[in-house]
CSV table of C-alpha atoms in Angstrom, one decimal:
chain,number,residue,atom,x,y,z
A,1,UNK,CA,-21.9,51.3,-12.5
A,2,UNK,CA,-19.0,50.7,-10.0
A,3,UNK,CA,-19.5,51.8,-6.5
A,4,UNK,CA,-16.4,53.0,-4.9
A,5,UNK,CA,-16.4,53.7,-1.3
A,6,UNK,CA,-13.8,55.1,0.8
A,7,UNK,CA,-13.1,55.2,4.4
A,8,UNK,CA,-12.7,57.0,6.7
A,9,UNK,CA,-14.0,60.3,5.2
A,10,UNK,CA,-11.8,62.5,7.7
A,11,UNK,CA,-8.6,61.5,9.4
A,12,UNK,CA,-6.5,63.3,11.9
A,13,UNK,CA,-3.2,61.9,13.0
A,14,UNK,CA,-0.2,63.0,14.8
A,15,UNK,CA,3.1,63.4,13.2
A,16,UNK,CA,4.9,60.0,13.0
A,17,UNK,CA,1.8,57.8,13.2
A,18,UNK,CA,1.0,54.9,10.8
A,19,UNK,CA,-2.1,55.9,8.6
A,20,UNK,CA,-4.2,53.6,6.7
A,21,UNK,CA,-7.1,54.6,4.2
A,22,UNK,CA,-9.5,52.0,2.8
A,23,UNK,CA,-11.1,51.7,-0.6
A,24,UNK,CA,-13.7,49.1,-1.6
A,25,UNK,CA,-15.4,48.6,-4.9
A,26,UNK,CA,-18.5,46.7,-6.1
A,27,UNK,CA,-17.6,44.8,-9.5
A,28,UNK,CA,-14.5,43.6,-11.0
A,29,UNK,CA,-11.7,46.0,-12.5
A,30,UNK,CA,-8.7,46.3,-14.3
A,31,UNK,CA,-7.0,48.6,-12.4
A,32,UNK,CA,-7.2,50.7,-9.0
A,33,UNK,CA,-5.6,54.0,-8.7
A,34,UNK,CA,-4.7,56.2,-5.7
A,35,UNK,CA,-4.6,59.8,-6.2
A,36,UNK,CA,-3.6,62.9,-3.9
A,37,UNK,CA,-5.0,66.3,-3.9
A,38,UNK,CA,-3.6,69.1,-1.9
A,39,UNK,CA,-5.6,72.1,-0.8
A,40,UNK,CA,-5.9,74.6,-3.9
A,41,UNK,CA,-3.7,72.2,-6.0
A,42,UNK,CA,-4.3,69.7,-8.8
A,43,UNK,CA,-4.5,65.9,-8.4
A,44,UNK,CA,-1.5,63.6,-9.0
A,45,UNK,CA,-1.3,59.8,-9.1
A,46,UNK,CA,0.4,58.1,-6.6
A,47,UNK,CA,-0.2,54.3,-7.6
A,48,UNK,CA,-1.8,52.3,-10.3
A,49,UNK,CA,-2.2,48.8,-9.3
A,50,UNK,CA,-4.2,45.6,-10.4
A,51,UNK,CA,-2.8,43.1,-8.2
A,52,UNK,CA,-0.4,42.7,-5.0
A,53,UNK,CA,1.3,45.7,-3.6
A,54,UNK,CA,3.4,48.8,-4.6
A,55,UNK,CA,5.6,51.1,-2.3
A,56,UNK,CA,6.8,54.5,-3.0
A,57,UNK,CA,9.0,56.1,-0.3
A,58,UNK,CA,6.7,55.9,2.7
A,59,UNK,CA,3.6,55.2,0.9
A,60,UNK,CA,2.3,51.6,0.2
A,61,UNK,CA,-0.7,50.6,-1.5
A,62,UNK,CA,-2.1,46.9,-1.7
A,63,UNK,CA,-5.1,45.4,-3.2
A,64,UNK,CA,-7.2,42.4,-2.8
A,65,UNK,CA,-9.0,41.3,-6.1
A,66,UNK,CA,-11.1,38.7,-4.3
A,67,UNK,CA,-12.3,40.9,-1.6
A,68,UNK,CA,-12.7,43.9,-3.8
A,69,UNK,CA,-10.6,46.1,-1.6
A,70,UNK,CA,-7.5,48.3,-1.3
A,71,UNK,CA,-5.6,50.0,1.2
A,72,UNK,CA,-3.2,53.1,1.2
A,73,UNK,CA,-0.7,53.1,4.0
A,74,UNK,CA,1.6,56.1,5.2
A,75,UNK,CA,4.6,55.2,7.3
A,76,UNK,CA,5.9,57.9,9.7
A,77,UNK,CA,3.2,60.3,8.7
A,78,UNK,CA,4.6,64.3,8.2
A,79,UNK,CA,2.5,67.3,8.0
A,80,UNK,CA,3.2,67.4,4.2
A,81,UNK,CA,1.1,64.1,3.9
A,82,UNK,CA,-1.9,66.5,4.7
A,83,UNK,CA,-4.0,66.4,1.6
A,84,UNK,CA,-7.0,64.6,0.3
A,85,UNK,CA,-6.5,60.9,-1.0
A,86,UNK,CA,-8.9,59.6,-3.9
A,87,UNK,CA,-9.5,56.2,-4.7
A,88,UNK,CA,-10.3,55.6,-8.4
A,89,UNK,CA,-11.0,52.3,-10.4
A,90,UNK,CA,-11.1,51.6,-13.8
A,91,UNK,CA,-12.1,48.5,-16.1
A,92,UNK,CA,-12.6,48.1,-19.6
A,93,UNK,CA,-13.2,51.4,-21.5
A,94,UNK,CA,-11.7,54.7,-20.6
A,95,UNK,CA,-13.9,55.8,-17.6
A,96,UNK,CA,-12.5,56.1,-14.0
A,97,UNK,CA,-15.1,55.9,-11.2
A,98,UNK,CA,-13.9,57.9,-8.2
A,99,UNK,CA,-14.4,57.6,-4.4
A,100,UNK,CA,-15.4,60.7,-2.5
A,101,UNK,CA,-11.8,61.0,-1.0
A,102,UNK,CA,-10.5,60.8,2.6
A,103,UNK,CA,-9.2,64.2,4.0
A,104,UNK,CA,-6.1,63.5,5.8
A,105,UNK,CA,-4.6,66.4,8.4
A,106,UNK,CA,-1.2,65.4,10.1
A,107,UNK,CA,-0.5,67.4,13.2
A,108,UNK,CA,2.8,68.3,14.1
B,1,UNK,CA,7.0,65.6,-17.2
B,2,UNK,CA,3.5,65.6,-18.6
B,3,UNK,CA,2.0,69.0,-18.4
B,4,UNK,CA,-1.6,69.7,-18.5
B,5,UNK,CA,-2.7,73.3,-18.3
B,6,UNK,CA,-6.0,75.0,-17.9
B,7,UNK,CA,-6.9,78.7,-19.3
B,8,UNK,CA,-8.1,80.1,-15.9
B,9,UNK,CA,-7.8,79.2,-12.3
B,10,UNK,CA,-10.7,81.3,-11.2
B,11,UNK,CA,-13.9,82.5,-13.2
B,12,UNK,CA,-16.9,84.5,-12.1
B,13,UNK,CA,-19.8,84.7,-14.5
B,14,UNK,CA,-23.6,85.9,-14.4
B,15,UNK,CA,-26.4,83.4,-15.2
B,16,UNK,CA,-27.0,83.1,-18.8
B,17,UNK,CA,-23.2,83.7,-19.9
B,18,UNK,CA,-21.3,81.6,-22.1
B,19,UNK,CA,-18.0,80.1,-20.7
B,20,UNK,CA,-15.5,78.5,-22.6
B,21,UNK,CA,-12.8,76.4,-20.7
B,22,UNK,CA,-9.7,75.3,-22.4
B,23,UNK,CA,-7.3,72.5,-21.6
B,24,UNK,CA,-3.8,71.8,-23.2
B,25,UNK,CA,-1.6,68.7,-22.8
B,26,UNK,CA,1.8,68.7,-24.2
B,27,UNK,CA,2.6,64.7,-24.1
B,28,UNK,CA,0.6,63.6,-27.2
B,29,UNK,CA,-1.8,61.9,-25.1
B,30,UNK,CA,-4.8,60.3,-27.0
B,31,UNK,CA,-7.2,60.5,-24.3
B,32,UNK,CA,-8.5,63.9,-22.7
B,33,UNK,CA,-11.2,64.3,-19.9
B,34,UNK,CA,-13.5,66.7,-18.2
B,35,UNK,CA,-14.6,66.5,-14.9
B,36,UNK,CA,-16.7,68.4,-12.3
B,37,UNK,CA,-15.7,68.0,-8.5
B,38,UNK,CA,-18.2,69.0,-5.9
B,39,UNK,CA,-18.0,68.3,-2.2
B,40,UNK,CA,-19.3,65.1,-0.9
B,41,UNK,CA,-19.8,64.1,-4.6
B,42,UNK,CA,-16.2,63.8,-5.7
B,43,UNK,CA,-15.1,63.7,-9.2
B,44,UNK,CA,-17.8,63.2,-11.8
B,45,UNK,CA,-17.2,62.6,-15.6
B,46,UNK,CA,-18.6,65.2,-18.1
B,47,UNK,CA,-17.1,64.2,-21.4
B,48,UNK,CA,-14.1,62.4,-22.7
B,49,UNK,CA,-12.3,62.3,-26.0
B,50,UNK,CA,-10.0,59.4,-27.3
B,51,UNK,CA,-9.1,61.1,-30.5
B,52,UNK,CA,-9.5,64.5,-32.5
B,53,UNK,CA,-12.9,65.1,-33.3
B,54,UNK,CA,-14.1,62.1,-31.4
B,55,UNK,CA,-16.1,62.5,-27.9
B,56,UNK,CA,-18.0,60.5,-25.5
B,57,UNK,CA,-20.7,61.4,-23.0
B,58,UNK,CA,-19.7,60.9,-19.4
B,59,UNK,CA,-22.0,60.5,-16.4
B,60,UNK,CA,-23.4,64.2,-16.4
B,61,UNK,CA,-23.1,65.7,-19.9
B,62,UNK,CA,-26.3,67.9,-19.6
B,63,UNK,CA,-25.8,71.6,-20.0
B,64,UNK,CA,-22.0,71.0,-21.6
B,65,UNK,CA,-20.5,70.5,-24.7
B,66,UNK,CA,-16.9,69.8,-25.9
B,67,UNK,CA,-14.6,70.3,-28.8
B,68,UNK,CA,-11.4,68.6,-29.8
B,69,UNK,CA,-10.0,70.1,-33.1
B,70,UNK,CA,-6.4,69.5,-32.0
B,71,UNK,CA,-4.8,66.4,-30.3
B,72,UNK,CA,-3.4,68.6,-27.6
B,73,UNK,CA,-6.6,70.7,-26.9
B,74,UNK,CA,-9.8,69.9,-25.4
B,75,UNK,CA,-12.2,72.5,-24.6
B,76,UNK,CA,-15.4,72.5,-22.5
B,77,UNK,CA,-18.3,74.8,-23.4
B,78,UNK,CA,-21.1,75.9,-21.2
B,79,UNK,CA,-23.6,77.6,-23.5
B,80,UNK,CA,-25.6,79.4,-20.8
B,81,UNK,CA,-24.5,79.1,-17.4
B,82,UNK,CA,-26.7,78.6,-14.5
B,83,UNK,CA,-25.9,78.5,-10.7
B,84,UNK,CA,-25.8,74.8,-10.5
B,85,UNK,CA,-23.0,74.9,-12.6
B,86,UNK,CA,-20.8,76.7,-9.8
B,87,UNK,CA,-18.1,74.0,-9.5
B,88,UNK,CA,-14.4,73.2,-9.7
B,89,UNK,CA,-13.6,71.8,-13.1
B,90,UNK,CA,-10.5,69.7,-14.0
B,91,UNK,CA,-9.1,68.4,-17.1
B,92,UNK,CA,-7.0,65.4,-17.4
B,93,UNK,CA,-5.3,63.4,-20.1
B,94,UNK,CA,-4.0,59.9,-20.3
B,95,UNK,CA,-1.7,57.9,-22.9
B,96,UNK,CA,-3.5,54.5,-22.7
B,97,UNK,CA,-7.3,53.7,-22.0
B,98,UNK,CA,-7.6,52.9,-18.4
B,99,UNK,CA,-4.0,54.1,-17.3
B,100,UNK,CA,-2.8,56.9,-15.3
B,101,UNK,CA,-4.3,60.2,-15.7
B,102,UNK,CA,-2.6,63.5,-15.5
B,103,UNK,CA,-4.7,66.5,-14.2
B,104,UNK,CA,-4.8,70.1,-14.7
B,105,UNK,CA,-4.6,72.7,-11.9
B,106,UNK,CA,-8.5,73.2,-12.1
B,107,UNK,CA,-10.9,76.2,-12.8
B,108,UNK,CA,-13.1,77.2,-10.0
B,109,UNK,CA,-16.3,78.6,-11.8
B,110,UNK,CA,-18.4,80.7,-9.7
B,111,UNK,CA,-21.9,81.6,-11.3
B,112,UNK,CA,-23.9,84.5,-9.7
């Protein structure tokens, strides 16, 4: 079974700060996913990546396959970025394995 | 846009009652999933289905069953609920194996 570890568990930042959330996993994967969950809301997919780097607006996701590590960066953070960010991995088959999430609060 | 809907946002049931949670997706996805989400444990897979009438157990299938009679609809059945089934239940669907999953809004089930 793939273990997925996220850090930090909780993060508080001032508006405008650069934020990094980390994810590490224990065995080879076919893809890594970053998800966002707002309080009381459903979960939305932010990125799916298997190598390199992807960018969408102020969000950047990177993955290092050799080190089994991924990071999610948020540039110029804003209070609306406050949410739980979840890392998940998939490999052969349908099942995802999820981290326990990082709860981010951005203070104005 | 893919839309995944769930039959209830909140449910309160008594121990021993039967609970039926329904999930519907509108994008002709092959794969559908039922998860529960608990604080500190993250999302855990209960069951998934890769085709009509096909199902596979996930990590925590005990106490649950599922039904997929139509491609767009995946139901989770709790035959006799217990207090340890109090949780948030999330449904998801995906077009391809291992690809992006689209989640419903969740059902918060409380068992008293």
